[in-house]
PDB file of C-alpha atoms in Angstrom:
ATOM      1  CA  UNK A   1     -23.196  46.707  43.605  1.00  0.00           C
ATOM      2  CA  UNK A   2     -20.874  49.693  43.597  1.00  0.00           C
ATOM      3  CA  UNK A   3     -21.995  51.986  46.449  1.00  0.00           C
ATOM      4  CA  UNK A   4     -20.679  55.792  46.295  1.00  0.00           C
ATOM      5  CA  UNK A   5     -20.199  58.056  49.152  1.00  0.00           C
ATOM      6  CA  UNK A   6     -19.310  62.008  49.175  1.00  0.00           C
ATOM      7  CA  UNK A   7     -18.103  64.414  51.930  1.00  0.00           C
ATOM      8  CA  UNK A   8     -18.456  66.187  53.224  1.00  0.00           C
ATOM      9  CA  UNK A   9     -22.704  66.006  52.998  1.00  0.00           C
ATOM     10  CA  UNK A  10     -22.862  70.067  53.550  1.00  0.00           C
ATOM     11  CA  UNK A  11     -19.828  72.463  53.411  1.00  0.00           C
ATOM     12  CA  UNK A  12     -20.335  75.937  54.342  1.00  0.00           C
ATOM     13  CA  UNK A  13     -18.167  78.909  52.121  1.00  0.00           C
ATOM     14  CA  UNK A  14     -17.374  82.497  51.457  1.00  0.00           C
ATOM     15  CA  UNK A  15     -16.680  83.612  47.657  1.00  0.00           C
ATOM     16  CA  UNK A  16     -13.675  83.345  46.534  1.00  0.00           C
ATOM     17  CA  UNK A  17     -12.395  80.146  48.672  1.00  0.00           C
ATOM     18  CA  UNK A  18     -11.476  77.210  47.186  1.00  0.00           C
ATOM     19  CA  UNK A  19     -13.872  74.562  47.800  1.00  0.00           C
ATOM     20  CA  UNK A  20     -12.905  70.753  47.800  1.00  0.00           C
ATOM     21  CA  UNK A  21     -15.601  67.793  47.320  1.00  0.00           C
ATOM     22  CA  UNK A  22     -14.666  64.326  47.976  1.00  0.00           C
ATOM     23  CA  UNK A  23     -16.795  61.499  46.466  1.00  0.00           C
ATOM     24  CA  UNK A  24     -15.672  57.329  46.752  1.00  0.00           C
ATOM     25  CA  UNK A  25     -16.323  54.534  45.198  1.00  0.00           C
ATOM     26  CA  UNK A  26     -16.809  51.384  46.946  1.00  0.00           C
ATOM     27  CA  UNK A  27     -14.405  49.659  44.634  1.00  0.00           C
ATOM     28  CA  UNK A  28     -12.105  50.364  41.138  1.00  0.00           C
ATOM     29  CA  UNK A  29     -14.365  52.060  39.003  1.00  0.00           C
ATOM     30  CA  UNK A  30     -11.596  53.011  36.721  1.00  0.00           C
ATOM     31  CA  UNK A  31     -12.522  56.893  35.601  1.00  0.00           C
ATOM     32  CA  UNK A  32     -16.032  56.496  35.209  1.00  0.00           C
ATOM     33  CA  UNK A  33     -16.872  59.616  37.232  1.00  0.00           C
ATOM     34  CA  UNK A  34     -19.277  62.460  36.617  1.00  0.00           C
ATOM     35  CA  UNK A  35     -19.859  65.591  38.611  1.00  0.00           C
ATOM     36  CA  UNK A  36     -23.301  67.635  38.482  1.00  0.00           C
ATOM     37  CA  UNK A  37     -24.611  70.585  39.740  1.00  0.00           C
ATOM     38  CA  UNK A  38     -27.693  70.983  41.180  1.00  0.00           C
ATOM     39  CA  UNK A  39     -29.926  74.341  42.225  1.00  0.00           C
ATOM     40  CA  UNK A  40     -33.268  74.062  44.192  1.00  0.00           C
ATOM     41  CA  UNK A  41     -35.979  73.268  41.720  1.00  0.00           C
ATOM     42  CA  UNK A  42     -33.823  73.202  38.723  1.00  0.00           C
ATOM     43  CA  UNK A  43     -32.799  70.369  36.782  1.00  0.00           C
ATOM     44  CA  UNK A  44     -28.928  68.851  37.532  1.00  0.00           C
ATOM     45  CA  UNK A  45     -26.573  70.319  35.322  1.00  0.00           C
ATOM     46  CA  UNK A  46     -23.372  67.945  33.995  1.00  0.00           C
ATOM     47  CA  UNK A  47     -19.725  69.583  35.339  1.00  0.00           C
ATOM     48  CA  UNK A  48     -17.295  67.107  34.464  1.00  0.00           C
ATOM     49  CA  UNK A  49     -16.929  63.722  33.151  1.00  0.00           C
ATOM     50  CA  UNK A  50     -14.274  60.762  32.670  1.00  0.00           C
ATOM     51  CA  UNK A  51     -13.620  62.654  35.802  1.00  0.00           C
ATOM     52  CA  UNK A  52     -11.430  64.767  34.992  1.00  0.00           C
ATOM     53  CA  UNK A  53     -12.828  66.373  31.572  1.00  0.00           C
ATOM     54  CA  UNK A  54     -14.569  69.793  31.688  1.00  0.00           C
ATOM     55  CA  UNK A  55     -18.083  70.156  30.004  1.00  0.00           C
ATOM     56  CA  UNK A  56     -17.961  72.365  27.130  1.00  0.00           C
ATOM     57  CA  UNK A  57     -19.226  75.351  28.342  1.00  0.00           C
ATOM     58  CA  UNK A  58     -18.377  75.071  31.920  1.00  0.00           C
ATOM     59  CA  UNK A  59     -16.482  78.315  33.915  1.00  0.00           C
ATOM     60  CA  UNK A  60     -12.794  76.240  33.856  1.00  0.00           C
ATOM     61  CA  UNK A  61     -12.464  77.249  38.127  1.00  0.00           C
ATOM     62  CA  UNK A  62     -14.388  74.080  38.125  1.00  0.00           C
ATOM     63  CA  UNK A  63     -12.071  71.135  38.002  1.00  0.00           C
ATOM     64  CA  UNK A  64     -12.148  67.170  38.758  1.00  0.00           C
ATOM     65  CA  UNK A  65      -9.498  64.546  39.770  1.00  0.00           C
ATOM     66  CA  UNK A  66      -9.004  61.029  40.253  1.00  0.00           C
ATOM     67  CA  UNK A  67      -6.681  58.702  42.905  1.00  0.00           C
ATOM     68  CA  UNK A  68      -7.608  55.317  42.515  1.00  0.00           C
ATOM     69  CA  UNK A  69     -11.779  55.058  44.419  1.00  0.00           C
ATOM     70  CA  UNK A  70     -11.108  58.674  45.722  1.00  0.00           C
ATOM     71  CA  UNK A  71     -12.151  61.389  43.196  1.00  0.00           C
ATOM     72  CA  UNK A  72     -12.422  65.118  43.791  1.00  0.00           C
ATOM     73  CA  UNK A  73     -13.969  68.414  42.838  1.00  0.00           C
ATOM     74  CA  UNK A  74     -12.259  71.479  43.197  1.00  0.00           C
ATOM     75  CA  UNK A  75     -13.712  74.867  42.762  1.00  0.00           C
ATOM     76  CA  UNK A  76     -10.806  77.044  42.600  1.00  0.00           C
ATOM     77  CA  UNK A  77     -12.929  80.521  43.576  1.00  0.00           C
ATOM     78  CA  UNK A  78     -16.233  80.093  44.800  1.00  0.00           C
ATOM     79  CA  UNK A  79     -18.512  82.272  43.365  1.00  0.00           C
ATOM     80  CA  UNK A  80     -22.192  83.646  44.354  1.00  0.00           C
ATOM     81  CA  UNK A  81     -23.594  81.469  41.347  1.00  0.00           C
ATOM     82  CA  UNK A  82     -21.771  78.185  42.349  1.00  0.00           C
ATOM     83  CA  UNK A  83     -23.912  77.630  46.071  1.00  0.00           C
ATOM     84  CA  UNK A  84     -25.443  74.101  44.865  1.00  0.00           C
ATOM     85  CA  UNK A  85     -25.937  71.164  45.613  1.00  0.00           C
ATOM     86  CA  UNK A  86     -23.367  68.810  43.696  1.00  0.00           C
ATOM     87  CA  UNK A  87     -23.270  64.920  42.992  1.00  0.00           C
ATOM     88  CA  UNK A  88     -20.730  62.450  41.355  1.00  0.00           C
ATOM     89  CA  UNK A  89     -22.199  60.005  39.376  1.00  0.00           C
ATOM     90  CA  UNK A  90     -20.532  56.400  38.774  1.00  0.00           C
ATOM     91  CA  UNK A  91     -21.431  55.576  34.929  1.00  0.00           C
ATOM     92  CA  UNK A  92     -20.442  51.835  33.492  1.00  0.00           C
ATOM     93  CA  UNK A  93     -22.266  51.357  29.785  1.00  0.00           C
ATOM     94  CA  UNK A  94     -26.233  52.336  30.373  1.00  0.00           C
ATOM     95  CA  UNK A  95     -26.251  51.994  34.391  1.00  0.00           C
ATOM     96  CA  UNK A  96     -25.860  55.053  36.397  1.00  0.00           C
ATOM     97  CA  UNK A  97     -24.676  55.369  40.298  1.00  0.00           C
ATOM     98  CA  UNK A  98     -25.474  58.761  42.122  1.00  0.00           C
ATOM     99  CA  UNK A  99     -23.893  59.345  45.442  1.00  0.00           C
ATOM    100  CA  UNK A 100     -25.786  61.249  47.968  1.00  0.00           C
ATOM    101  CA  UNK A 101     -25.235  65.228  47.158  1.00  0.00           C
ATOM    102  CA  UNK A 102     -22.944  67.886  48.711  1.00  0.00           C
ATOM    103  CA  UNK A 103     -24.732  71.187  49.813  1.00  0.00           C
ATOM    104  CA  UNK A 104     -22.307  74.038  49.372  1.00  0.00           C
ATOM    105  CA  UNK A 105     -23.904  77.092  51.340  1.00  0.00           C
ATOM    106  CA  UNK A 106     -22.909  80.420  52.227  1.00  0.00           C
ATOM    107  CA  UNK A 107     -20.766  80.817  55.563  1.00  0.00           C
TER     108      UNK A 107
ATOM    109  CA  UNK B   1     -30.870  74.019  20.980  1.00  0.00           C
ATOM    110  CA  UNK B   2     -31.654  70.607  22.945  1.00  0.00           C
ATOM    111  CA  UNK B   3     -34.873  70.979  24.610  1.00  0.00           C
ATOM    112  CA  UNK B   4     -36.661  67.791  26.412  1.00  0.00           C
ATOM    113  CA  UNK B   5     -40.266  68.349  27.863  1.00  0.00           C
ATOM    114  CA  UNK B   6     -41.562  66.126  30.605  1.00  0.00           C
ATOM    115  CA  UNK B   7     -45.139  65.665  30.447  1.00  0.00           C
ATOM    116  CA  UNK B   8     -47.929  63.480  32.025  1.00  0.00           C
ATOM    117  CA  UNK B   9     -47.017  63.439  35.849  1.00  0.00           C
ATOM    118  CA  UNK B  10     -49.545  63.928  38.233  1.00  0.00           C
ATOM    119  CA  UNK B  11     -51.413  61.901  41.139  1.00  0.00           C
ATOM    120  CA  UNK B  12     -51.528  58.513  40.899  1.00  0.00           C
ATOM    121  CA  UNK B  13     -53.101  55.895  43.438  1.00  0.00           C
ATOM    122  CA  UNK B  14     -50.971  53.016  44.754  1.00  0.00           C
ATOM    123  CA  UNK B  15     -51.462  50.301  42.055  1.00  0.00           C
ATOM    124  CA  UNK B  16     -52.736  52.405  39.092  1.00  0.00           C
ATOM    125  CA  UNK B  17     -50.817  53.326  36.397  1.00  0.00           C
ATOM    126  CA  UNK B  18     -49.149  56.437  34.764  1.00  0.00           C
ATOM    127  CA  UNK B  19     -47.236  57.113  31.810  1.00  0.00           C
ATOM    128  CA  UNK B  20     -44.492  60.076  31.632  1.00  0.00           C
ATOM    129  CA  UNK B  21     -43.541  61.637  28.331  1.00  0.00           C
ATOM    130  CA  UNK B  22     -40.727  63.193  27.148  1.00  0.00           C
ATOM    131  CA  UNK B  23     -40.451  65.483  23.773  1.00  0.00           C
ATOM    132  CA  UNK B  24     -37.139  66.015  22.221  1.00  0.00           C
ATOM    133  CA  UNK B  25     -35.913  68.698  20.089  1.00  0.00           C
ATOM    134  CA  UNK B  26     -32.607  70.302  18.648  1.00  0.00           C
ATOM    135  CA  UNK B  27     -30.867  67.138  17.762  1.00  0.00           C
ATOM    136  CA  UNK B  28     -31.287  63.963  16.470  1.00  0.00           C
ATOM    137  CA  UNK B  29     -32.919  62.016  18.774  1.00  0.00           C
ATOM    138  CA  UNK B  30     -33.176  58.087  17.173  1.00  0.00           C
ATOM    139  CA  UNK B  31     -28.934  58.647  17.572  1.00  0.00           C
ATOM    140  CA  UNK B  32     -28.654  59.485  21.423  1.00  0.00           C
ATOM    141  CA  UNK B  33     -29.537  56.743  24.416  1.00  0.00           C
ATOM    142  CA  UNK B  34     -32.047  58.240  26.768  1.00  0.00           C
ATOM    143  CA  UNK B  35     -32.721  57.999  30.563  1.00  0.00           C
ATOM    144  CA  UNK B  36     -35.161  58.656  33.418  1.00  0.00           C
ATOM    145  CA  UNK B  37     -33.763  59.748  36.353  1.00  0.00           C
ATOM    146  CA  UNK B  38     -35.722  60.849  39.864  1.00  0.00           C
ATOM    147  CA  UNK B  39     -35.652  62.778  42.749  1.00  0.00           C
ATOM    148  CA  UNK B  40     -37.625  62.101  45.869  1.00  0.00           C
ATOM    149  CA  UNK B  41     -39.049  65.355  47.847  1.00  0.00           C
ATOM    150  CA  UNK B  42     -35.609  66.472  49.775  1.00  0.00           C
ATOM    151  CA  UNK B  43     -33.625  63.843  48.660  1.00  0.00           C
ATOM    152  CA  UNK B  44     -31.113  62.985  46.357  1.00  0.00           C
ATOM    153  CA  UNK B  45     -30.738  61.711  42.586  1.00  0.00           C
ATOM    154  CA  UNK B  46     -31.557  58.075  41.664  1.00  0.00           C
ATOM    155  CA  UNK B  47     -31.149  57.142  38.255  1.00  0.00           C
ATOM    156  CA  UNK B  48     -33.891  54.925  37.116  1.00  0.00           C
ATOM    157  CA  UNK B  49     -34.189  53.631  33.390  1.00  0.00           C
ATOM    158  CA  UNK B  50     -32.278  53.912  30.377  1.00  0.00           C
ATOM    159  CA  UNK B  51     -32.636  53.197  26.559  1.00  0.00           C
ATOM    160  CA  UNK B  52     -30.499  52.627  23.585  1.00  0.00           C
ATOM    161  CA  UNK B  53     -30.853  54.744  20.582  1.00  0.00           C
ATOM    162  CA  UNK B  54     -32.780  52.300  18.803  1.00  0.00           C
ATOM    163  CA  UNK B  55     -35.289  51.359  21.576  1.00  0.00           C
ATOM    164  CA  UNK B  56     -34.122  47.706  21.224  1.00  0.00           C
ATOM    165  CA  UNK B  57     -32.859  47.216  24.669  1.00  0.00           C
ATOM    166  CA  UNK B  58     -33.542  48.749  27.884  1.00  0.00           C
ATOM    167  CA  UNK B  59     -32.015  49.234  31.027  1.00  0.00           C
ATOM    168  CA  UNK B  60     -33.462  49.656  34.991  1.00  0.00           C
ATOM    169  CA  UNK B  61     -32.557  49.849  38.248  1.00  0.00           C
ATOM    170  CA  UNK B  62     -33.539  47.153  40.583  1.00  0.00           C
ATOM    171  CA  UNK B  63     -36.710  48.692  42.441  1.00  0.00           C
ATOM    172  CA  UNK B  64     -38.448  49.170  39.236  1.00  0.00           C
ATOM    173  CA  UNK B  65     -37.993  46.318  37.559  1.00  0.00           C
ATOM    174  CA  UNK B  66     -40.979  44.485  36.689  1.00  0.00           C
ATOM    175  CA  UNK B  67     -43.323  48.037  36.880  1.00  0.00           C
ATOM    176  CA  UNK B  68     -41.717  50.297  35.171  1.00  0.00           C
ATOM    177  CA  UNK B  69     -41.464  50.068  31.590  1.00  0.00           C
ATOM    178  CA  UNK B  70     -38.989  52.313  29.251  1.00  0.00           C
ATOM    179  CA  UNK B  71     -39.841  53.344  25.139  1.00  0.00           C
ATOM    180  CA  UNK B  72     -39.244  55.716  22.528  1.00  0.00           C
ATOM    181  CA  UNK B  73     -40.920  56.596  19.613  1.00  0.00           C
ATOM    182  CA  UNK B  74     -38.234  57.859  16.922  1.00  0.00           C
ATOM    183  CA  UNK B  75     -41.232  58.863  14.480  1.00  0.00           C
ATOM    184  CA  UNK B  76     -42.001  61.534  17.128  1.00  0.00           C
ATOM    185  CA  UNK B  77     -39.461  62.377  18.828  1.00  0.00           C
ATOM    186  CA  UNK B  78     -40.639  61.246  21.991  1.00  0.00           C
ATOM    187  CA  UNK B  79     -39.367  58.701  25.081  1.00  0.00           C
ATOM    188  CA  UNK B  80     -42.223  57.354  27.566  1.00  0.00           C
ATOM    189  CA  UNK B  81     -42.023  55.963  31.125  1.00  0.00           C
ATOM    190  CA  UNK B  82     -44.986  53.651  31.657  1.00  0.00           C
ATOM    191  CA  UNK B  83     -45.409  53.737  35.538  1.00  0.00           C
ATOM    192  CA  UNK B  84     -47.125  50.411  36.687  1.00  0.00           C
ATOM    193  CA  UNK B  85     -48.229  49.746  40.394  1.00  0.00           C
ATOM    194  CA  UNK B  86     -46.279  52.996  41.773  1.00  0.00           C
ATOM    195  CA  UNK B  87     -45.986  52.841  45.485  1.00  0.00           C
ATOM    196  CA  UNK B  88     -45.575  55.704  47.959  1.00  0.00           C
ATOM    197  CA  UNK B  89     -41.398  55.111  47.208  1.00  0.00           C
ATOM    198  CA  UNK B  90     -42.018  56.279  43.438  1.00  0.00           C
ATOM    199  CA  UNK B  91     -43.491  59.850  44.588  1.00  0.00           C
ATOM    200  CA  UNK B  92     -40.382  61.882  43.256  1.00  0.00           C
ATOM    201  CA  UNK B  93     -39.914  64.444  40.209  1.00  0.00           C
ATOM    202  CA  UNK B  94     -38.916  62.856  37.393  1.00  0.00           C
ATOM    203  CA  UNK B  95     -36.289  64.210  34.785  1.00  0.00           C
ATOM    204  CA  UNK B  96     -35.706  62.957  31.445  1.00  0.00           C
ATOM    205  CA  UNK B  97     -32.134  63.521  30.401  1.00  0.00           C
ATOM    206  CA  UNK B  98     -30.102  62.835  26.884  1.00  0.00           C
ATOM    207  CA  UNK B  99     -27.329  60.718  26.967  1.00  0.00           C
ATOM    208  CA  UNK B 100     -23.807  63.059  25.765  1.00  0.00           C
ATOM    209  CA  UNK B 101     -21.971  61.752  22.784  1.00  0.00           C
ATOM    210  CA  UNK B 102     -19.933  58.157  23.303  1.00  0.00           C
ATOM    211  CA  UNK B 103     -20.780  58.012  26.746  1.00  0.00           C
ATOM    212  CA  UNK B 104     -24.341  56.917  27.193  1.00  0.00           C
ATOM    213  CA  UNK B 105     -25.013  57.074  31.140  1.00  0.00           C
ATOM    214  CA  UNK B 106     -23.815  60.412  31.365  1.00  0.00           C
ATOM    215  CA  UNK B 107     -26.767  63.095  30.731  1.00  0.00           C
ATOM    216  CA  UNK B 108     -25.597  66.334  29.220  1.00  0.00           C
ATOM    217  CA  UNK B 109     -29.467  67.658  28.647  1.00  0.00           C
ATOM    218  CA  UNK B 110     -32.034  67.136  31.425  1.00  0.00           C
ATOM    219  CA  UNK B 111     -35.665  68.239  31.093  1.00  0.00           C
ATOM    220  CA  UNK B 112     -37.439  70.769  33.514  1.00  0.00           C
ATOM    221  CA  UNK B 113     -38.924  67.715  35.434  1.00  0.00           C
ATOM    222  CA  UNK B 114     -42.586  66.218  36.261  1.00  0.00           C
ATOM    223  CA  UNK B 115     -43.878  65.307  39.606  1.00  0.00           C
ATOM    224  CA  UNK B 116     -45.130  61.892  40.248  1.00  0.00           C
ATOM    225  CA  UNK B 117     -47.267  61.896  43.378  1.00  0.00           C
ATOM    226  CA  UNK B 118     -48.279  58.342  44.558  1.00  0.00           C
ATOM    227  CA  UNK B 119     -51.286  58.602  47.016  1.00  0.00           C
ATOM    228  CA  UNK B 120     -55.027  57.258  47.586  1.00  0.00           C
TER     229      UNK B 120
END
């Protein structure tokens, strides 16, 4: 089974810094990356997908790349509504793969 | 709009029985896979069942299988989560979420969730 791991597991911020999350998987999962956003209590919300492709609707400081297992979020400017939690998701066909969360909180 | 609405969780003693529901609206739901996915108190995302469009095959994650069982009913609008013999490892809120267009294990609508609390 493919396992997925992010870091770091809590990253501490100010607004306005750029803000990098690192999730990999534990083999060649080609693109099959998605990134959600999580608040406390609230349902997940869906960033980015293919990893790389924004969600419509989506503020476009959010942004996702790929380097073969390693893929990456990048918040450009952090901003007082983006302190979440966030996963990536390995997707292949109907099967889905969270990896364990990153907790962005205010420094 | 796409709205999904969880309904049916609850307390449930170890080997009883529950069934989740979730009602769709704001698109056309016989067209879209749909999924179950859960969250343990403090923990982290586990995605747990899915379905095809059509209801005719289904789709679960190992710790389930053999307990859990997915449906739909197209007629109404509606997907279902028969729980079966929960254990104390099931207790987690459970989201229903719609599968986005050509890509069917990636969930672009999630419902507001329904907590399943296993305990005697």
């Amino acid at each position: 089974d493919i396992q997925m791991t992010q870091s770091p597991s809590t990253l501490s911020a100010s607004v306005g810094d750029r803000v990098t999350i690192t999730c990999r998987a534990s083999q060649n999962i080609n693109d099959w990356l998605a990134w959600y956003q999580q608040k406390p209590g609230k349902a997940p919300k869906l960033l980015i997908y293919k990893a790389s492709s924004l969600e419509s609707g989506v503020p476009s400081r959010f942004s996702g790349s790929a380097s073969g297992t390693d893929f990456t979020l990048t918040i450009s400017s952090l901003q007082p509504d983006d302190f979440a939690t966030y996963y990536c998701q390995h997707y292949n066909n109907y099967l889905g793969t969270f990896g364990p969360g990153t907790k962005v909180d205010i420094k | 709009e796409v709205q999904l609405l969880e309904s049916g969780g609850g307390l449930v003693q170890p080997g009883g029985s529950l069934r989740l529901s979730c009602a769709a609206s704001g698109f056309t739901f016989s067209t879209y896979a749909m999924s179950w996915v859960r969250q343990a108190p403090g923990k982290g995302l586990e995605w747990v069942s899915s379905i095809t469009g059509s209801g005719g095959s289904t789709y679960y994650t190992d710790s389930v299988k053999g307990r859990f069982t997915v449906s739909r009913d197209n007629s109404k609008n509606t997907l279902y989560l028969q729980l079966n013999s929960p254990r104390a490892e099931d207790t987690a809120v459970y989201y229903c979420a719609k599968s986005r267009s050509g890509y069917t294990a990636v969930f672009d609508s999630w419902g507001q969730g329904s907590l399943v609390t296993v305990s005697s």
